Amino acid sequence: MLADIANLFHGFAVVLQPSNILLMIIGILLGVIVGVLPGLGGANGIAILLPLTFSMTPTGAIIMLSCIYWGALFGGAITSVLFNIPGEPWSVATTFDGYPMAQQGRAGEALTAAFTSSFVGALFAVIVITLVAPLVAEFALEFGPAEKFSVYFLAFCSFIGMGKEPPFKTVASMMIGFALAAVGLDSVTGQLRLTFGFTDLLNGFDFLIAVIGLFGIGEILLTMEEGLAFKGKAAGINPKVVWQTWKELPRYWMVSLRSCLIGCWMGISPAGATPASFMSYGIAQRISKRGHNFGNGEIEGVVAPETAAHAAGTSALLPMLALGVPGSPTAAVLLGGLLIWGLQPGPLLFVEQPDFVWGLIASMYLGNLVGLILVLTCVPLFAAILRIPFSIIAPVILVICAIGAYTVHNSSFDVILMLIFGIVGYFMKKTGYPLAPMVLAIVLGDKAEEAFRQSLLASSGHLSVFFSNGLVSTIMVLGLVALFWGVISDLWAKLRKPAKAAA
């Protein structure tokens, strides 16, 4: 523990370098802009801006990208409260009480509560990462190919069984991702697979091209069809309102603590920030003495979802750092960025790259504090972005996406692929198929396949290798439980009904 504390202080020394502080501020500002623009989101913003970081050091790049994520988490609340437009999926629950508060002339109170709750949730999750990640990483050093596959299996099953989307659609999306991950050179046999004679596909589909297309272009096409119009509205925060709101917020410490625990669990599981925000809001409404007034401008209805969403969004980085398994679409994009920079997320990262890991964790502390200060002072500026017509915003985003895709390999073929993925993403969103499982499968599909095949080679083809010891058996069983969690929950509910009736 003392060694971890020393490493954390060393991480602060790395982050407090002037260049890294500047990257942190730039990242947060860009992230808030991404959060304010409906439909972009943290994963989209990071995917679009990732090519800009290729010339940076890995530590500086990840600090900037993670701060884009923190900024996006903050920015989603601005449009939710002021315009009833959730900038992020997890901000939908914030509109239930945040927008009515703004309509009642309490926009400053709602925004202060949202930003402060976001900071508290993220800080709680970062403390959890600081304390738990080294232990998880040290434990994971015992992992062989079978154990690694079991962790990937658990991640895939969690998305299927514990996600909010229909399991069939999640599996279908994941299968497409697995198929795309299999394109190119087979790492075990050296044979070409699914290239269909295209030399550009020898190295497979670059996950960055896929993500830019699926998220960036897909969202633009969807928004164009919906004909979304931005309408400006003046907004500011009075310092007196901030202090008055801060004096009131300690009354809701139990709501914050409960939301932090819900968010961390949902972020690590990995269910994600969106279900965490809805679950926290629903539980708060059920337990609160003023639950009957939720939806009419209750500050508690803003505190609960914002705290849970930020705790979930931040804690999703724990499995990525310690195990190499992302807990959210944004973490999956960051995972791809680490691989591009030659860093292998997982337990060895804490041993081989301590400066990087602890610099990132330290940047989480400082990034959230800087983000809170910036959003409290710059709300009018960010709200003014919504006055820009979508006819101007959309082409700018399209150009940024095209430049980002081209700079990956300096290939125009990648721009074509990006457009194709954009059309695929558009149709998947229209038909209700989730993109997150597909992104997860593209990023981890080849690694899961490699671990699976190595395990079978070592065991002469016997599947019993995945239940050969207590560790791998436990993880595989957890994966199966997660996969069939919906069925288990239904059976448990049916078994409890007769017991309730008898009582």
mmCIF file of N, CA and C in Angstrom, residues 175-250:
data_model
loop_
_atom_site.group_PDB
_atom_site.id
_atom_site.type_symbol
_atom_site.label_atom_id
_atom_site.label_comp_id
_atom_site.label_asym_id
_atom_site.label_seq_id
_atom_site.Cartn_x
_atom_site.Cartn_y
_atom_site.Cartn_z
ATOM 1 N N MET A 175 -21.447 -10.791 -32.974
ATOM 2 C CA MET A 175 -20.992 -11.726 -34.015
ATOM 3 C C MET A 175 -20.422 -10.969 -35.220
ATOM 4 N N ILE A 176 -21.045 -9.838 -35.574
ATOM 5 C CA ILE A 176 -20.495 -9.019 -36.662
ATOM 6 C C ILE A 176 -19.109 -8.524 -36.282
ATOM 7 N N GLY A 177 -18.957 -8.110 -35.030
ATOM 8 C CA GLY A 177 -17.649 -7.658 -34.556
ATOM 9 C C GLY A 177 -16.611 -8.758 -34.603
ATOM 10 N N PHE A 178 -16.990 -9.977 -34.215
ATOM 11 C CA PHE A 178 -16.058 -11.110 -34.275
ATOM 12 C C PHE A 178 -15.631 -11.394 -35.718
ATOM 13 N N ALA A 179 -16.605 -11.327 -36.631
ATOM 14 C CA ALA A 179 -16.287 -11.574 -38.044
ATOM 15 C C ALA A 179 -15.312 -10.533 -38.570
ATOM 16 N N LEU A 180 -15.516 -9.270 -38.204
ATOM 17 C CA LEU A 180 -14.609 -8.205 -38.647
ATOM 18 C C LEU A 180 -13.226 -8.369 -38.015
ATOM 19 N N ALA A 181 -13.187 -8.832 -36.759
ATOM 20 C CA ALA A 181 -11.902 -9.025 -36.081
ATOM 21 C C ALA A 181 -11.103 -10.174 -36.699
ATOM 22 N N ALA A 182 -11.789 -11.097 -37.375
ATOM 23 C CA ALA A 182 -11.103 -12.252 -37.964
ATOM 24 C C ALA A 182 -10.479 -11.946 -39.323
ATOM 25 N N VAL A 183 -10.780 -10.778 -39.904
ATOM 26 C CA VAL A 183 -10.258 -10.434 -41.229
ATOM 27 C C VAL A 183 -8.761 -10.170 -41.143
ATOM 28 N N GLY A 184 -8.014 -10.694 -42.134
ATOM 29 C CA GLY A 184 -6.576 -10.422 -42.205
ATOM 30 C C GLY A 184 -5.738 -11.656 -41.957
ATOM 31 N N LEU A 185 -4.530 -11.439 -41.457
ATOM 32 C CA LEU A 185 -3.569 -12.519 -41.254
ATOM 33 C C LEU A 185 -3.852 -13.240 -39.949
ATOM 34 N N ASP A 186 -3.975 -14.576 -40.024
ATOM 35 C CA ASP A 186 -4.184 -15.385 -38.829
ATOM 36 C C ASP A 186 -2.888 -15.419 -38.024
ATOM 37 N N SER A 187 -2.937 -14.955 -36.771
ATOM 38 C CA SER A 187 -1.727 -14.862 -35.956
ATOM 39 C C SER A 187 -1.176 -16.221 -35.547
ATOM 40 N N VAL A 188 -1.984 -17.282 -35.627
ATOM 41 C CA VAL A 188 -1.530 -18.614 -35.214
ATOM 42 C C VAL A 188 -0.981 -19.416 -36.393
ATOM 43 N N THR A 189 -1.713 -19.437 -37.514
ATOM 44 C CA THR A 189 -1.305 -20.256 -38.666
ATOM 45 C C THR A 189 -0.611 -19.451 -39.755
ATOM 46 N N GLY A 190 -0.778 -18.124 -39.757
ATOM 47 C CA GLY A 190 -0.171 -17.296 -40.792
ATOM 48 C C GLY A 190 -0.966 -17.259 -42.090
ATOM 49 N N GLN A 191 -2.153 -17.815 -42.111
ATOM 50 C CA GLN A 191 -2.977 -17.819 -43.322
ATOM 51 C C GLN A 191 -3.837 -16.556 -43.402
ATOM 52 N N LEU A 192 -4.224 -16.198 -44.647
ATOM 53 C CA LEU A 192 -5.098 -15.054 -44.851
ATOM 54 C C LEU A 192 -6.556 -15.476 -44.692
ATOM 55 N N ARG A 193 -7.362 -14.602 -44.098
ATOM 56 C CA ARG A 193 -8.762 -14.922 -43.869
ATOM 57 C C ARG A 193 -9.635 -13.741 -44.275
ATOM 58 N N LEU A 194 -10.662 -14.026 -45.071
ATOM 59 C CA LEU A 194 -11.728 -13.064 -45.399
ATOM 60 C C LEU A 194 -11.212 -11.767 -46.021
ATOM 61 N N THR A 195 -10.102 -11.830 -46.750
ATOM 62 C CA THR A 195 -9.590 -10.608 -47.400
ATOM 63 C C THR A 195 -10.183 -10.410 -48.792
ATOM 64 N N PHE A 196 -10.672 -11.494 -49.429
ATOM 65 C CA PHE A 196 -11.328 -11.431 -50.743
ATOM 66 C C PHE A 196 -10.466 -10.726 -51.787
ATOM 67 N N GLY A 197 -9.154 -10.922 -51.673
ATOM 68 C CA GLY A 197 -8.238 -10.377 -52.665
ATOM 69 C C GLY A 197 -7.841 -8.929 -52.464
ATOM 70 N N PHE A 198 -8.377 -8.255 -51.455
ATOM 71 C CA PHE A 198 -8.021 -6.854 -51.191
ATOM 72 C C PHE A 198 -6.742 -6.797 -50.353
ATOM 73 N N THR A 199 -5.692 -6.266 -50.938
ATOM 74 C CA THR A 199 -4.427 -6.165 -50.187
ATOM 75 C C THR A 199 -4.536 -5.195 -49.021
ATOM 76 N N ASP A 200 -5.466 -4.247 -49.119
ATOM 77 C CA ASP A 200 -5.637 -3.289 -48.021
ATOM 78 C C ASP A 200 -6.175 -3.951 -46.756
ATOM 79 N N LEU A 201 -6.718 -5.169 -46.888
ATOM 80 C CA LEU A 201 -7.289 -5.856 -45.736
ATOM 81 C C LEU A 201 -6.354 -6.879 -45.127
ATOM 82 N N LEU A 202 -5.078 -6.887 -45.557
ATOM 83 C CA LEU A 202 -4.130 -7.869 -45.024
ATOM 84 C C LEU A 202 -3.972 -7.724 -43.509
ATOM 85 N N ASN A 203 -4.013 -6.510 -43.027
ATOM 86 C CA ASN A 203 -3.877 -6.274 -41.585
ATOM 87 C C ASN A 203 -5.223 -6.191 -40.873
ATOM 88 N N GLY A 204 -6.295 -6.514 -41.588
ATOM 89 C CA GLY A 204 -7.620 -6.490 -40.979
ATOM 90 C C GLY A 204 -8.215 -5.100 -40.933
ATOM 91 N N PHE A 205 -9.372 -4.992 -40.287
ATOM 92 C CA PHE A 205 -10.036 -3.701 -40.127
ATOM 93 C C PHE A 205 -9.443 -2.991 -38.923
ATOM 94 N N ASP A 206 -8.997 -1.774 -39.135
ATOM 95 C CA ASP A 206 -8.499 -0.986 -38.018
ATOM 96 C C ASP A 206 -9.679 -0.535 -37.171
ATOM 97 N N PHE A 207 -9.591 -0.808 -35.873
ATOM 98 C CA PHE A 207 -10.734 -0.503 -35.008
ATOM 99 C C PHE A 207 -11.068 0.986 -35.034
ATOM 100 N N LEU A 208 -10.052 1.841 -35.215
ATOM 101 C CA LEU A 208 -10.287 3.284 -35.196
ATOM 102 C C LEU A 208 -11.166 3.716 -36.364
ATOM 103 N N ILE A 209 -10.909 3.148 -37.550
ATOM 104 C CA ILE A 209 -11.737 3.453 -38.720
ATOM 105 C C ILE A 209 -13.179 3.041 -38.449
ATOM 106 N N ALA A 210 -13.334 1.845 -37.873
ATOM 107 C CA ALA A 210 -14.676 1.339 -37.586
ATOM 108 C C ALA A 210 -15.401 2.231 -36.588
ATOM 109 N N VAL A 211 -14.694 2.659 -35.543
ATOM 110 C CA VAL A 211 -15.328 3.452 -34.491
ATOM 111 C C VAL A 211 -15.721 4.838 -35.009
ATOM 112 N N ILE A 212 -14.829 5.468 -35.777
ATOM 113 C CA ILE A 212 -15.147 6.786 -36.337
ATOM 114 C C ILE A 212 -16.381 6.700 -37.227
ATOM 115 N N GLY A 213 -16.443 5.648 -38.042
ATOM 116 C CA GLY A 213 -17.588 5.480 -38.923
ATOM 117 C C GLY A 213 -18.863 5.155 -38.173
ATOM 118 N N LEU A 214 -18.791 4.155 -37.291
ATOM 119 C CA LEU A 214 -19.980 3.696 -36.582
ATOM 120 C C LEU A 214 -20.580 4.792 -35.721
ATOM 121 N N PHE A 215 -19.744 5.472 -34.965
ATOM 122 C CA PHE A 215 -20.240 6.489 -34.035
ATOM 123 C C PHE A 215 -20.381 7.848 -34.712
ATOM 124 N N GLY A 216 -19.273 8.365 -35.251
ATOM 125 C CA GLY A 216 -19.285 9.722 -35.809
ATOM 126 C C GLY A 216 -20.218 9.874 -36.995
ATOM 127 N N ILE A 217 -19.959 9.123 -38.077
ATOM 128 C CA ILE A 217 -20.763 9.253 -39.299
ATOM 129 C C ILE A 217 -22.180 8.753 -39.072
ATOM 130 N N GLY A 218 -22.318 7.635 -38.337
ATOM 131 C CA GLY A 218 -23.645 7.089 -38.073
ATOM 132 C C GLY A 218 -24.544 8.069 -37.342
ATOM 133 N N GLU A 219 -23.990 8.766 -36.333
ATOM 134 C CA GLU A 219 -24.779 9.739 -35.577
ATOM 135 C C GLU A 219 -25.150 10.946 -36.437
ATOM 136 N N ILE A 220 -24.219 11.377 -37.286
ATOM 137 C CA ILE A 220 -24.508 12.518 -38.169
ATOM 138 C C ILE A 220 -25.676 12.184 -39.094
ATOM 139 N N LEU A 221 -25.635 10.987 -39.705
ATOM 140 C CA LEU A 221 -26.717 10.577 -40.610
ATOM 141 C C LEU A 221 -28.049 10.510 -39.868
ATOM 142 N N LEU A 222 -28.011 9.974 -38.655
ATOM 143 C CA LEU A 222 -29.238 9.849 -37.869
ATOM 144 C C LEU A 222 -29.792 11.222 -37.504
ATOM 145 N N THR A 223 -28.912 12.130 -37.105
ATOM 146 C CA THR A 223 -29.345 13.473 -36.716
ATOM 147 C C THR A 223 -29.876 14.247 -37.911
ATOM 148 N N MET A 224 -29.236 14.062 -39.087
ATOM 149 C CA MET A 224 -29.727 14.720 -40.305
ATOM 150 C C MET A 224 -31.146 14.277 -40.621
ATOM 151 N N GLU A 225 -31.401 12.988 -40.434
ATOM 152 C CA GLU A 225 -32.740 12.477 -40.732
ATOM 153 C C GLU A 225 -33.775 13.046 -39.759
ATOM 154 N N GLU A 226 -33.390 13.179 -38.492
ATOM 155 C CA GLU A 226 -34.328 13.679 -37.493
ATOM 156 C C GLU A 226 -34.554 15.178 -37.623
ATOM 157 N N GLY A 227 -33.668 15.868 -38.358
ATOM 158 C CA GLY A 227 -33.830 17.299 -38.558
ATOM 159 C C GLY A 227 -33.684 18.099 -37.289
ATOM 160 N N LEU A 228 -32.697 17.717 -36.463
ATOM 161 C CA LEU A 228 -32.505 18.380 -35.182
ATOM 162 C C LEU A 228 -32.077 19.828 -35.382
ATOM 163 N N ALA A 229 -32.728 20.759 -34.695
ATOM 164 C CA ALA A 229 -32.380 22.183 -34.781
ATOM 165 C C ALA A 229 -31.911 22.664 -33.424
ATOM 166 N N PHE A 230 -30.779 23.381 -33.392
ATOM 167 C CA PHE A 230 -30.253 23.925 -32.154
ATOM 168 C C PHE A 230 -30.851 25.310 -31.918
ATOM 169 N N LYS A 231 -31.359 25.543 -30.743
ATOM 170 C CA LYS A 231 -31.913 26.850 -30.396
ATOM 171 C C LYS A 231 -31.154 27.392 -29.198
ATOM 172 N N GLY A 232 -30.569 28.571 -29.355
ATOM 173 C CA GLY A 232 -29.747 29.149 -28.307
ATOM 174 C C GLY A 232 -30.581 29.673 -27.144
ATOM 175 N N LYS A 233 -29.909 29.748 -25.998
ATOM 176 C CA LYS A 233 -30.567 30.240 -24.804
ATOM 177 C C LYS A 233 -29.500 30.741 -23.843
ATOM 178 N N ALA A 234 -29.677 31.939 -23.317
ATOM 179 C CA ALA A 234 -28.685 32.504 -22.404
ATOM 180 C C ALA A 234 -28.662 31.706 -21.108
ATOM 181 N N ALA A 235 -27.445 31.513 -20.550
ATOM 182 C CA ALA A 235 -27.322 30.763 -19.306
ATOM 183 C C ALA A 235 -26.098 31.228 -18.559
ATOM 184 N N GLY A 236 -26.202 31.315 -17.269
ATOM 185 C CA GLY A 236 -25.072 31.701 -16.437
ATOM 186 C C GLY A 236 -25.271 31.150 -15.041
ATOM 187 N N ILE A 237 -24.198 31.163 -14.252
ATOM 188 C CA ILE A 237 -24.277 30.677 -12.886
ATOM 189 C C ILE A 237 -23.832 31.791 -11.953
ATOM 190 N N ASN A 238 -24.711 32.190 -11.057
ATOM 191 C CA ASN A 238 -24.401 33.202 -10.067
ATOM 192 C C ASN A 238 -23.592 32.564 -8.940
ATOM 193 N N PRO A 239 -22.454 33.174 -8.533
ATOM 194 C CA PRO A 239 -21.647 32.601 -7.436
ATOM 195 C C PRO A 239 -22.457 32.358 -6.166
ATOM 196 N N LYS A 240 -23.437 33.239 -5.881
ATOM 197 C CA LYS A 240 -24.264 33.047 -4.686
ATOM 198 C C LYS A 240 -25.079 31.752 -4.773
ATOM 199 N N VAL A 241 -25.567 31.466 -5.984
ATOM 200 C CA VAL A 241 -26.343 30.235 -6.184
ATOM 201 C C VAL A 241 -25.462 29.011 -5.953
ATOM 202 N N VAL A 242 -24.219 29.090 -6.406
ATOM 203 C CA VAL A 242 -23.278 27.974 -6.213
ATOM 204 C C VAL A 242 -23.101 27.695 -4.731
ATOM 205 N N TRP A 243 -22.832 28.742 -3.947
ATOM 206 C CA TRP A 243 -22.616 28.546 -2.514
ATOM 207 C C TRP A 243 -23.876 28.048 -1.824
ATOM 208 N N GLN A 244 -25.021 28.585 -2.194
ATOM 209 C CA GLN A 244 -26.271 28.133 -1.574
ATOM 210 C C GLN A 244 -26.550 26.667 -1.892
ATOM 211 N N THR A 245 -26.272 26.277 -3.137
ATOM 212 C CA THR A 245 -26.492 24.880 -3.533
ATOM 213 C C THR A 245 -25.525 23.950 -2.819
ATOM 214 N N TRP A 246 -24.270 24.381 -2.705
ATOM 215 C CA TRP A 246 -23.277 23.560 -1.996
ATOM 216 C C TRP A 246 -23.646 23.377 -0.525
ATOM 217 N N LYS A 247 -24.266 24.384 0.074
ATOM 218 C CA LYS A 247 -24.697 24.255 1.466
ATOM 219 C C LYS A 247 -25.829 23.239 1.597
ATOM 220 N N GLU A 248 -26.647 23.144 0.543
ATOM 221 C CA GLU A 248 -27.799 22.242 0.585
ATOM 222 C C GLU A 248 -27.443 20.794 0.262
ATOM 223 N N LEU A 249 -26.419 20.597 -0.586
ATOM 224 C CA LEU A 249 -26.100 19.250 -1.081
ATOM 225 C C LEU A 249 -25.709 18.248 0.010
ATOM 226 N N PRO A 250 -25.008 18.657 1.093
ATOM 227 C CA PRO A 250 -24.678 17.649 2.129
ATOM 228 C C PRO A 250 -25.888 16.929 2.702
#
